[in-house]
Amino acid sequence: MIEEKIMNTIRSLITGLPGDFQSDEGLHSLTSVVAERKGFFSRRKLTFTARFRVNEEMREVVYNETLVEKKSGLGAGTGEGISGFGFRKWKIASGPGGLEGVLEEQSEMFRRRYGFTFRFQQIRDAVRTLVEKEGYTFKHQIWGKL
Protein backbone atom coordinates (compact mmCIF):
# COMPACT_ATOMS: atom_id res chain seq x y z
CA MET A 1 0.00 0.00 0.00
CA ILE A 2 1.15 3.51 -0.73
CA GLU A 3 0.33 4.66 2.82
CA GLU A 4 3.03 2.38 4.24
CA LYS A 5 5.58 3.58 1.66
CA ILE A 6 4.88 7.23 2.51
CA MET A 7 5.19 6.54 6.25
CA ASN A 8 8.51 4.73 5.72
CA THR A 9 9.82 7.60 3.59
CA ILE A 10 9.00 10.19 6.25
CA ARG A 11 10.38 8.00 9.05
CA SER A 12 13.67 7.57 7.18
CA LEU A 13 14.08 11.36 6.88
CA ILE A 14 13.39 12.22 10.52
CA THR A 15 15.71 9.70 12.11
CA GLY A 16 16.69 10.63 15.63
CA LEU A 17 13.44 12.44 16.38
CA PRO A 18 10.75 10.83 18.53
CA GLY A 19 7.30 10.19 17.12
CA ASP A 20 5.25 7.60 15.32
CA PHE A 21 2.32 7.60 12.95
CA GLN A 22 -1.28 7.62 14.10
CA SER A 23 -4.05 6.63 11.71
CA ASP A 24 -7.67 7.63 12.10
CA GLU A 25 -10.29 7.10 9.39
CA GLY A 26 -7.77 7.28 6.56
CA LEU A 27 -5.88 10.30 7.92
CA HIS A 28 -2.27 9.42 8.76
CA SER A 29 -0.29 11.83 10.93
CA LEU A 30 3.11 11.98 12.57
CA THR A 31 3.87 14.46 15.34
CA SER A 32 7.43 14.98 16.54
CA VAL A 33 9.14 17.53 18.79
CA VAL A 34 11.96 19.05 16.72
CA ALA A 35 13.27 21.64 19.21
CA GLU A 36 12.86 22.52 22.84
CA ARG A 37 13.98 25.42 25.02
CA LYS A 38 13.88 25.35 28.77
CA GLY A 39 14.20 28.47 30.82
CA PHE A 40 13.68 29.51 34.39
CA PHE A 41 10.07 28.42 35.10
CA SER A 42 9.21 28.14 31.42
CA ARG A 43 9.42 25.71 28.54
CA ARG A 44 8.89 25.99 24.78
CA LYS A 45 8.46 23.10 22.38
CA LEU A 46 8.49 23.26 18.61
CA THR A 47 6.46 20.44 17.09
CA PHE A 48 6.44 19.26 13.46
CA THR A 49 3.33 17.46 12.20
CA ALA A 50 3.08 15.74 8.83
CA ARG A 51 -0.38 14.58 7.75
CA PHE A 52 -1.63 12.91 4.62
CA ARG A 53 -4.72 11.23 3.20
CA VAL A 54 -4.86 8.93 0.19
CA ASN A 55 -7.85 9.09 -2.16
CA GLU A 56 -7.72 5.83 -4.11
CA GLU A 57 -10.62 6.76 -6.42
CA MET A 58 -8.86 9.88 -7.67
CA ARG A 59 -5.36 8.39 -7.18
CA GLU A 60 -4.42 11.45 -5.18
CA VAL A 61 -2.41 12.04 -2.00
CA VAL A 62 -3.20 15.20 -0.03
CA TYR A 63 -0.26 16.23 2.16
CA ASN A 64 0.07 18.86 4.87
CA GLU A 65 2.76 19.82 7.35
CA THR A 66 2.83 22.30 10.23
CA LEU A 67 5.25 23.76 12.75
CA VAL A 68 3.64 24.69 16.08
CA GLU A 69 5.27 26.30 19.08
CA LYS A 70 3.78 25.52 22.48
CA LYS A 71 4.72 27.48 25.58
CA SER A 72 4.21 26.59 29.21
CA GLY A 73 5.21 28.05 32.53
CA LEU A 74 5.88 31.62 33.57
CA GLY A 75 5.18 34.05 30.74
CA ALA A 76 3.49 31.48 28.50
CA GLY A 77 0.56 33.78 27.78
CA THR A 78 2.61 36.75 26.64
CA GLY A 79 4.25 37.57 23.36
CA GLU A 80 7.88 38.39 22.73
CA GLY A 81 7.46 42.13 23.20
CA ILE A 82 6.89 44.19 26.31
CA SER A 83 3.17 44.65 25.77
CA GLY A 84 2.51 41.00 24.95
CA PHE A 85 1.44 41.78 21.40
CA GLY A 86 3.39 41.44 18.22
CA PHE A 87 3.03 41.49 14.48
CA ARG A 88 4.62 39.31 11.84
CA LYS A 89 4.76 39.98 8.10
CA TRP A 90 4.25 36.82 6.03
CA LYS A 91 5.36 36.35 2.44
CA ILE A 92 3.05 33.93 0.67
CA ALA A 93 3.04 33.13 -3.05
CA SER A 94 0.06 31.68 -4.87
CA GLY A 95 0.53 29.53 -7.93
CA PRO A 96 -0.70 26.42 -9.71
CA GLY A 97 0.80 24.26 -6.95
CA GLY A 98 -1.09 26.12 -4.22
CA LEU A 99 0.08 28.52 -1.56
CA GLU A 100 3.76 28.42 -0.65
CA GLY A 101 5.77 30.25 1.92
CA VAL A 102 3.95 29.76 5.21
CA LEU A 103 6.09 26.94 6.55
CA GLU A 104 9.23 28.49 5.08
CA GLU A 105 8.56 31.74 6.98
CA GLN A 106 7.75 29.89 10.20
CA SER A 107 10.85 27.74 9.89
CA GLU A 108 13.07 30.79 9.40
CA MET A 109 11.54 32.54 12.42
CA PHE A 110 11.89 29.44 14.63
CA ARG A 111 15.42 28.75 13.33
CA ARG A 112 16.53 32.10 14.72
CA ARG A 113 14.71 31.51 18.01
CA TYR A 114 15.79 27.88 18.57
CA GLY A 115 19.01 27.72 16.57
CA PHE A 116 18.03 24.65 14.54
CA THR A 117 17.60 23.63 10.94
CA PHE A 118 14.77 21.31 10.03
CA ARG A 119 14.49 19.86 6.54
CA PHE A 120 10.70 20.00 6.08
CA GLN A 121 11.12 20.82 2.36
CA GLN A 122 13.23 17.68 1.90
CA ILE A 123 10.46 15.59 3.51
CA ARG A 124 7.78 17.14 1.28
CA ASP A 125 9.89 16.65 -1.86
CA ALA A 126 10.62 13.00 -0.99
CA VAL A 127 6.91 12.31 -0.45
CA ARG A 128 6.05 14.09 -3.72
CA THR A 129 8.64 12.05 -5.64
CA LEU A 130 7.41 8.75 -4.18
CA VAL A 131 3.75 9.56 -4.79
CA GLU A 132 4.32 10.58 -8.41
CA LYS A 133 6.51 7.52 -9.02
CA GLU A 134 3.63 5.33 -7.82
CA GLY A 135 1.26 7.02 -10.30
CA TYR A 136 -0.64 9.21 -7.85
CA THR A 137 -1.19 12.97 -7.93
CA PHE A 138 0.47 14.92 -5.10
CA LYS A 139 -1.53 17.79 -3.62
CA HIS A 140 0.11 20.01 -1.00
CA GLN A 141 -2.65 21.55 1.10
CA ILE A 142 -1.68 24.26 3.56
CA TRP A 143 -4.98 24.98 5.33
CA GLY A 144 -8.27 23.23 5.82
CA LYS A 145 -9.44 19.73 6.48
CA LEU A 146 -7.63 16.86 4.79
mmCIF file of C-alpha atoms in Angstrom:
data_model
loop_
_atom_site.group_PDB
_atom_site.id
_atom_site.type_symbol
_atom_site.label_atom_id
_atom_site.label_comp_id
_atom_site.label_asym_id
_atom_site.label_seq_id
_atom_site.Cartn_x
_atom_site.Cartn_y
_atom_site.Cartn_z
ATOM 1 C CA MET A 1 0.000 0.000 0.000
ATOM 2 C CA ILE A 2 1.149 3.515 -0.731
ATOM 3 C CA GLU A 3 0.332 4.660 2.818
ATOM 4 C CA GLU A 4 3.034 2.380 4.242
ATOM 5 C CA LYS A 5 5.575 3.576 1.659
ATOM 6 C CA ILE A 6 4.883 7.226 2.510
ATOM 7 C CA MET A 7 5.192 6.543 6.246
ATOM 8 C CA ASN A 8 8.506 4.726 5.723
ATOM 9 C CA THR A 9 9.825 7.597 3.593
ATOM 10 C CA ILE A 10 9.003 10.191 6.252
ATOM 11 C CA ARG A 11 10.382 7.995 9.053
ATOM 12 C CA SER A 12 13.673 7.574 7.177
ATOM 13 C CA LEU A 13 14.084 11.358 6.878
ATOM 14 C CA ILE A 14 13.388 12.215 10.515
ATOM 15 C CA THR A 15 15.712 9.697 12.114
ATOM 16 C CA GLY A 16 16.687 10.626 15.629
ATOM 17 C CA LEU A 17 13.436 12.441 16.379
ATOM 18 C CA PRO A 18 10.746 10.830 18.534
ATOM 19 C CA GLY A 19 7.295 10.187 17.122
ATOM 20 C CA ASP A 20 5.253 7.597 15.324
ATOM 21 C CA PHE A 21 2.322 7.603 12.947
ATOM 22 C CA GLN A 22 -1.280 7.622 14.097
ATOM 23 C CA SER A 23 -4.049 6.626 11.707
ATOM 24 C CA ASP A 24 -7.673 7.626 12.095
ATOM 25 C CA GLU A 25 -10.294 7.098 9.390
ATOM 26 C CA GLY A 26 -7.767 7.282 6.560
ATOM 27 C CA LEU A 27 -5.878 10.296 7.919
ATOM 28 C CA HIS A 28 -2.269 9.421 8.757
ATOM 29 C CA SER A 29 -0.287 11.831 10.927
ATOM 30 C CA LEU A 30 3.114 11.982 12.569
ATOM 31 C CA THR A 31 3.873 14.462 15.337
ATOM 32 C CA SER A 32 7.433 14.982 16.536
ATOM 33 C CA VAL A 33 9.141 17.533 18.790
ATOM 34 C CA VAL A 34 11.964 19.054 16.716
ATOM 35 C CA ALA A 35 13.271 21.638 19.209
ATOM 36 C CA GLU A 36 12.857 22.524 22.837
ATOM 37 C CA ARG A 37 13.985 25.416 25.021
ATOM 38 C CA LYS A 38 13.885 25.346 28.768
ATOM 39 C CA GLY A 39 14.201 28.468 30.824
ATOM 40 C CA PHE A 40 13.678 29.514 34.387
ATOM 41 C CA PHE A 41 10.071 28.418 35.101
ATOM 42 C CA SER A 42 9.213 28.145 31.418
ATOM 43 C CA ARG A 43 9.418 25.707 28.541
ATOM 44 C CA ARG A 44 8.892 25.991 24.784
ATOM 45 C CA LYS A 45 8.464 23.105 22.381
ATOM 46 C CA LEU A 46 8.487 23.257 18.613
ATOM 47 C CA THR A 47 6.460 20.438 17.093
ATOM 48 C CA PHE A 48 6.435 19.258 13.464
ATOM 49 C CA THR A 49 3.328 17.465 12.200
ATOM 50 C CA ALA A 50 3.080 15.742 8.825
ATOM 51 C CA ARG A 51 -0.384 14.584 7.751
ATOM 52 C CA PHE A 52 -1.632 12.910 4.623
ATOM 53 C CA ARG A 53 -4.721 11.230 3.204
ATOM 54 C CA VAL A 54 -4.860 8.928 0.190
ATOM 55 C CA ASN A 55 -7.852 9.087 -2.165
ATOM 56 C CA GLU A 56 -7.715 5.828 -4.110
ATOM 57 C CA GLU A 57 -10.624 6.756 -6.424
ATOM 58 C CA MET A 58 -8.857 9.884 -7.671
ATOM 59 C CA ARG A 59 -5.361 8.387 -7.176
ATOM 60 C CA GLU A 60 -4.417 11.453 -5.176
ATOM 61 C CA VAL A 61 -2.411 12.041 -2.000
ATOM 62 C CA VAL A 62 -3.204 15.202 -0.030
ATOM 63 C CA TYR A 63 -0.263 16.233 2.161
ATOM 64 C CA ASN A 64 0.066 18.861 4.872
ATOM 65 C CA GLU A 65 2.760 19.815 7.352
ATOM 66 C CA THR A 66 2.829 22.297 10.229
ATOM 67 C CA LEU A 67 5.249 23.760 12.751
ATOM 68 C CA VAL A 68 3.641 24.692 16.076
ATOM 69 C CA GLU A 69 5.275 26.299 19.082
ATOM 70 C CA LYS A 70 3.784 25.522 22.482
ATOM 71 C CA LYS A 71 4.723 27.484 25.577
ATOM 72 C CA SER A 72 4.206 26.594 29.211
ATOM 73 C CA GLY A 73 5.214 28.053 32.531
ATOM 74 C CA LEU A 74 5.885 31.623 33.569
ATOM 75 C CA GLY A 75 5.181 34.054 30.737
ATOM 76 C CA ALA A 76 3.490 31.481 28.502
ATOM 77 C CA GLY A 77 0.564 33.776 27.783
ATOM 78 C CA THR A 78 2.609 36.753 26.639
ATOM 79 C CA GLY A 79 4.251 37.569 23.361
ATOM 80 C CA GLU A 80 7.884 38.388 22.734
ATOM 81 C CA GLY A 81 7.460 42.127 23.202
ATOM 82 C CA ILE A 82 6.890 44.190 26.308
ATOM 83 C CA SER A 83 3.171 44.654 25.768
ATOM 84 C CA GLY A 84 2.506 40.996 24.953
ATOM 85 C CA PHE A 85 1.445 41.777 21.404
ATOM 86 C CA GLY A 86 3.390 41.441 18.220
ATOM 87 C CA PHE A 87 3.027 41.494 14.477
ATOM 88 C CA ARG A 88 4.618 39.308 11.841
ATOM 89 C CA LYS A 89 4.760 39.982 8.105
ATOM 90 C CA TRP A 90 4.246 36.817 6.030
ATOM 91 C CA LYS A 91 5.364 36.350 2.436
ATOM 92 C CA ILE A 92 3.048 33.928 0.670
ATOM 93 C CA ALA A 93 3.037 33.130 -3.050
ATOM 94 C CA SER A 94 0.063 31.682 -4.865
ATOM 95 C CA GLY A 95 0.527 29.533 -7.928
ATOM 96 C CA PRO A 96 -0.695 26.421 -9.713
ATOM 97 C CA GLY A 97 0.804 24.255 -6.948
ATOM 98 C CA GLY A 98 -1.092 26.122 -4.220
ATOM 99 C CA LEU A 99 0.082 28.516 -1.559
ATOM 100 C CA GLU A 100 3.760 28.418 -0.646
ATOM 101 C CA GLY A 101 5.774 30.248 1.920
ATOM 102 C CA VAL A 102 3.948 29.764 5.212
ATOM 103 C CA LEU A 103 6.092 26.938 6.551
ATOM 104 C CA GLU A 104 9.233 28.490 5.085
ATOM 105 C CA GLU A 105 8.559 31.740 6.977
ATOM 106 C CA GLN A 106 7.753 29.894 10.199
ATOM 107 C CA SER A 107 10.846 27.736 9.893
ATOM 108 C CA GLU A 108 13.065 30.788 9.404
ATOM 109 C CA MET A 109 11.536 32.535 12.424
ATOM 110 C CA PHE A 110 11.889 29.441 14.631
ATOM 111 C CA ARG A 111 15.418 28.754 13.328
ATOM 112 C CA ARG A 112 16.526 32.103 14.722
ATOM 113 C CA ARG A 113 14.715 31.510 18.005
ATOM 114 C CA TYR A 114 15.791 27.884 18.573
ATOM 115 C CA GLY A 115 19.014 27.722 16.567
ATOM 116 C CA PHE A 116 18.032 24.648 14.538
ATOM 117 C CA THR A 117 17.603 23.627 10.938
ATOM 118 C CA PHE A 118 14.773 21.306 10.032
ATOM 119 C CA ARG A 119 14.486 19.856 6.541
ATOM 120 C CA PHE A 120 10.696 20.000 6.076
ATOM 121 C CA GLN A 121 11.118 20.819 2.363
ATOM 122 C CA GLN A 122 13.234 17.676 1.905
ATOM 123 C CA ILE A 123 10.464 15.595 3.509
ATOM 124 C CA ARG A 124 7.782 17.144 1.280
ATOM 125 C CA ASP A 125 9.893 16.648 -1.865
ATOM 126 C CA ALA A 126 10.616 12.997 -0.990
ATOM 127 C CA VAL A 127 6.913 12.307 -0.449
ATOM 128 C CA ARG A 128 6.047 14.093 -3.717
ATOM 129 C CA THR A 129 8.645 12.045 -5.636
ATOM 130 C CA LEU A 130 7.408 8.751 -4.178
ATOM 131 C CA VAL A 131 3.746 9.556 -4.794
ATOM 132 C CA GLU A 132 4.324 10.584 -8.408
ATOM 133 C CA LYS A 133 6.514 7.520 -9.024
ATOM 134 C CA GLU A 134 3.631 5.332 -7.820
ATOM 135 C CA GLY A 135 1.265 7.025 -10.302
ATOM 136 C CA TYR A 136 -0.640 9.212 -7.849
ATOM 137 C CA THR A 137 -1.188 12.968 -7.925
ATOM 138 C CA PHE A 138 0.466 14.921 -5.102
ATOM 139 C CA LYS A 139 -1.534 17.791 -3.619
ATOM 140 C CA HIS A 140 0.109 20.008 -0.996
ATOM 141 C CA GLN A 141 -2.651 21.550 1.104
ATOM 142 C CA ILE A 142 -1.682 24.260 3.556
ATOM 143 C CA TRP A 143 -4.982 24.978 5.330
ATOM 144 C CA GLY A 144 -8.270 23.230 5.818
ATOM 145 C CA LYS A 145 -9.443 19.734 6.484
ATOM 146 C CA LEU A 146 -7.634 16.863 4.794
#
